[in-house]
Tab-separated table of C-alpha atoms in Angstrom:
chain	number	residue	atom	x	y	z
A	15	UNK	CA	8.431	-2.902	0.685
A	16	UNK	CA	7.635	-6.347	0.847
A	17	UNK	CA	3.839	-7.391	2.489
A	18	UNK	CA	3.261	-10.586	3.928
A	19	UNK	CA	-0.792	-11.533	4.283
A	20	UNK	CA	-2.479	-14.281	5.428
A	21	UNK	CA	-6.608	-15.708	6.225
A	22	UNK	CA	-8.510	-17.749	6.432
A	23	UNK	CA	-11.997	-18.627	4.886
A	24	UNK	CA	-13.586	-15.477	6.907
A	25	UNK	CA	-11.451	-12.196	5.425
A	26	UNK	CA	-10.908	-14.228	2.085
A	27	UNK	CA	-12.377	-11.567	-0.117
A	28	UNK	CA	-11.282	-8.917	1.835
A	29	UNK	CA	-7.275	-9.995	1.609
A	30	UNK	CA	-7.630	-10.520	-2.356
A	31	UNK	CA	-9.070	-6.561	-2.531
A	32	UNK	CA	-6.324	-5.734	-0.192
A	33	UNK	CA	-3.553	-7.422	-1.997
A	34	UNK	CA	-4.897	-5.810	-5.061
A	35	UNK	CA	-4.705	-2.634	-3.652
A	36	UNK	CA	-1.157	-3.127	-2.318
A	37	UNK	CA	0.208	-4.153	-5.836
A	38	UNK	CA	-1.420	-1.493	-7.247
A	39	UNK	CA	0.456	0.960	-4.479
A	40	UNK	CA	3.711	-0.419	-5.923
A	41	UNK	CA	4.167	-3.202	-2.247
A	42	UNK	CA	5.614	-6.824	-3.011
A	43	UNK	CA	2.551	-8.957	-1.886
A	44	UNK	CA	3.643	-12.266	-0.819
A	45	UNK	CA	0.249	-14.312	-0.328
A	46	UNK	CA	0.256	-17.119	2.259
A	47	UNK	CA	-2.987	-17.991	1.378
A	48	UNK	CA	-6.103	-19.264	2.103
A	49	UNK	CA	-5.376	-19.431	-1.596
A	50	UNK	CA	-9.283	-20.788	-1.859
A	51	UNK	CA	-12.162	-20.623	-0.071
A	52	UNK	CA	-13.028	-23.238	2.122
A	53	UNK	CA	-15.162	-23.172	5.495
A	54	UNK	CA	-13.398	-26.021	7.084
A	55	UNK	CA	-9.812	-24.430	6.852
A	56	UNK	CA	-8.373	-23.051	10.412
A	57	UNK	CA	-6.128	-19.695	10.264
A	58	UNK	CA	-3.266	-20.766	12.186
A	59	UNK	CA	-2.571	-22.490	9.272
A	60	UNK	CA	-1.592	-19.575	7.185
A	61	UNK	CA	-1.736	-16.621	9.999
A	62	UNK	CA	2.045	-18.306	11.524
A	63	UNK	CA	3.969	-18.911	8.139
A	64	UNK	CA	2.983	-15.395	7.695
A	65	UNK	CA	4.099	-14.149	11.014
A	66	UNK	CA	7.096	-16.116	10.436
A	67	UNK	CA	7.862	-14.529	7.406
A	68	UNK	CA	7.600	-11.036	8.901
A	69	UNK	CA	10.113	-12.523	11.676
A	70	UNK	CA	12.491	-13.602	9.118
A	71	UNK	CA	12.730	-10.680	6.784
A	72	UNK	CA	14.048	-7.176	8.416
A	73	UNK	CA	11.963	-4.353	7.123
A	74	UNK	CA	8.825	-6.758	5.957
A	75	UNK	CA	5.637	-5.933	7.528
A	76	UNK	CA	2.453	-8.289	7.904
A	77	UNK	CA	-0.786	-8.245	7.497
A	78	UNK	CA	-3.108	-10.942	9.259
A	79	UNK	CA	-7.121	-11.370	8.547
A	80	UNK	CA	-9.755	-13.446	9.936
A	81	UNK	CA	-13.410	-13.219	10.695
A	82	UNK	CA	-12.898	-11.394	14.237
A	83	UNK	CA	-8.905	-10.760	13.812
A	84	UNK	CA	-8.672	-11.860	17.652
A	85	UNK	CA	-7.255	-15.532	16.614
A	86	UNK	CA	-4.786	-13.993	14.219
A	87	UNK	CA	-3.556	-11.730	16.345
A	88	UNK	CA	-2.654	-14.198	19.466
A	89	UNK	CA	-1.499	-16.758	16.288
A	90	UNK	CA	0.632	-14.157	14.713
A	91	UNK	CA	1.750	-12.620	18.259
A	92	UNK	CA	3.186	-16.256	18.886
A	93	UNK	CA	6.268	-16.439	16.403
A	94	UNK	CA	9.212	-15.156	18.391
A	95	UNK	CA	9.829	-11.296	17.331
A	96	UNK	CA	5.792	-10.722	15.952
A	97	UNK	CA	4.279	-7.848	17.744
A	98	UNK	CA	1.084	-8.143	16.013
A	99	UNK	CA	-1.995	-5.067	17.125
A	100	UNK	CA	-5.469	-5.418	16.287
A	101	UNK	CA	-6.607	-2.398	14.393
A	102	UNK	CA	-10.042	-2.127	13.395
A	103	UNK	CA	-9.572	1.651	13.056
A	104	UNK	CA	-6.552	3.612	11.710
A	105	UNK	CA	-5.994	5.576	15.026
A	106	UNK	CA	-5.098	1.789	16.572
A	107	UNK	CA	-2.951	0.879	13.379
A	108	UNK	CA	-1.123	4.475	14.277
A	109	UNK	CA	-0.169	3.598	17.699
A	110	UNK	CA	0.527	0.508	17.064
A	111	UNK	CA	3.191	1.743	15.155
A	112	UNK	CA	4.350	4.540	16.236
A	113	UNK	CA	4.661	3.176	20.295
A	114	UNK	CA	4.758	-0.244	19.516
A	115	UNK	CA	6.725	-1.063	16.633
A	116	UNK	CA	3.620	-3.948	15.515
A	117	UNK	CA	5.010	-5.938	12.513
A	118	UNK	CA	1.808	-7.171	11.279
A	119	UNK	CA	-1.563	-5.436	11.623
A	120	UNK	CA	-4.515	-7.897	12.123
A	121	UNK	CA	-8.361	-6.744	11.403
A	122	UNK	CA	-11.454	-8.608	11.310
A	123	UNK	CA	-13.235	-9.038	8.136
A	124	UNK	CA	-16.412	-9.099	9.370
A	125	UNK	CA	-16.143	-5.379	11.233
A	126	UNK	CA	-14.138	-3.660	8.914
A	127	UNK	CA	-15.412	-2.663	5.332
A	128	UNK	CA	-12.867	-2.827	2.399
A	129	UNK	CA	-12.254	0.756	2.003
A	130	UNK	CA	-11.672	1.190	5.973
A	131	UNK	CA	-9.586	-1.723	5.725
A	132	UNK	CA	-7.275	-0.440	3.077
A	133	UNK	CA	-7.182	3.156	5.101
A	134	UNK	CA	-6.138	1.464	8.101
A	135	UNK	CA	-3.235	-1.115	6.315
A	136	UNK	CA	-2.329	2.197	4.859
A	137	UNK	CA	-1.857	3.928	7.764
A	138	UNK	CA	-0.404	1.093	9.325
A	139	UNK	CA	2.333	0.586	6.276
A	140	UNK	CA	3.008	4.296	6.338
A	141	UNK	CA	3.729	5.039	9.869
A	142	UNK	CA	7.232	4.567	11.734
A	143	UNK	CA	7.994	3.560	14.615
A	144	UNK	CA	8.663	7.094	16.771
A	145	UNK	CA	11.616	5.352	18.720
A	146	UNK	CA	11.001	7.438	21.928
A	147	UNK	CA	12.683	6.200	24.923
A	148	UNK	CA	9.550	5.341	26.988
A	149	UNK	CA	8.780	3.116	24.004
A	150	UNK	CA	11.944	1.437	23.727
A	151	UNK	CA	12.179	0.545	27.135
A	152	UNK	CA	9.009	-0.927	27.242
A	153	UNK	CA	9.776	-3.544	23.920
A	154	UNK	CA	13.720	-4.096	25.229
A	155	UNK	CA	11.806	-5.034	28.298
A	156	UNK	CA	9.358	-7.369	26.059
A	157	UNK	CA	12.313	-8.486	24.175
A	158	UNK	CA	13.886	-9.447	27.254
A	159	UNK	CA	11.208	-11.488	28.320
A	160	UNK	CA	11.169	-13.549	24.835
A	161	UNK	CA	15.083	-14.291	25.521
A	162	UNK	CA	14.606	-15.507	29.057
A	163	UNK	CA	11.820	-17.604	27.509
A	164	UNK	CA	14.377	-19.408	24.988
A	165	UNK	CA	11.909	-17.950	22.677
């Protein structure tokens, strides 16, 4: 499976020991930087050519970092067919999953430790999507909404 990732200055370490440990699990990493650390960078920058990579690649997941996650999960969750979840726990990576079908996972560097943050983009890689009807109806509903957008 191919992994797209993406951060800023704030989760920098944390997406090089995650990309480590997904190359090491046998995942195509596909790095969208920050490729360096600098303070001044801003993650929309690299959090939306990562979310549009997801979009454009059936059966690609994401995985979006920052110092909070918040900002890359509303930046991710704006490229037309992202459902991006903030998981700072596995049970949220789960669900997000399982009921919602999320695309790219999004966790905050400065809550999560490295080891919790590989159990939850784990969990989150692992899961599938349950498919139950109350679930589809709710994202064909969603998905609805985008077309009537033009998005």
């Amino acid at each position: 499976m191919r992994v797209h990732i993406g951060t800023d200055h704030a989760a920098f370490e944390l997406k090089e020991f995650l990309s480590a440990r997904l190359r090491e699990g046998g995942y195509e990493v596909v790095d969208h930087g920050a490729l360096v650390v600098d303070p001044e960078d801003d993650y929309p920058d690299f959090i939306i050519p990562c979310a549009q990579a997801v979009a454009a690649e059936e059966g690609s997941l994401g995985i979006v970092l920052g110092g909070s996650g918040n900002g890359e999960q509303i930046a991710a969750n704006k490229v037309p067919g992202i459902r991006a979840v903030l998981a700072n726990n596995v049970e949220f990576a789960l669900l997000g999953r399982q009921h919602n079908n999320a695309n790219v996972v999004s966790l905050g560097g400065r809550f999560v430790e490295p080891d919790a943050a590989w159990e939850i983009v784990r969990a989150f890689l692992e899961t599938e999507y349950t498919g139950e009807e109350r679930h589809a109806r709710r994202l064909a509903k969603l998905q609805a909404y985008e077309q009537l957008r033009g998005v």
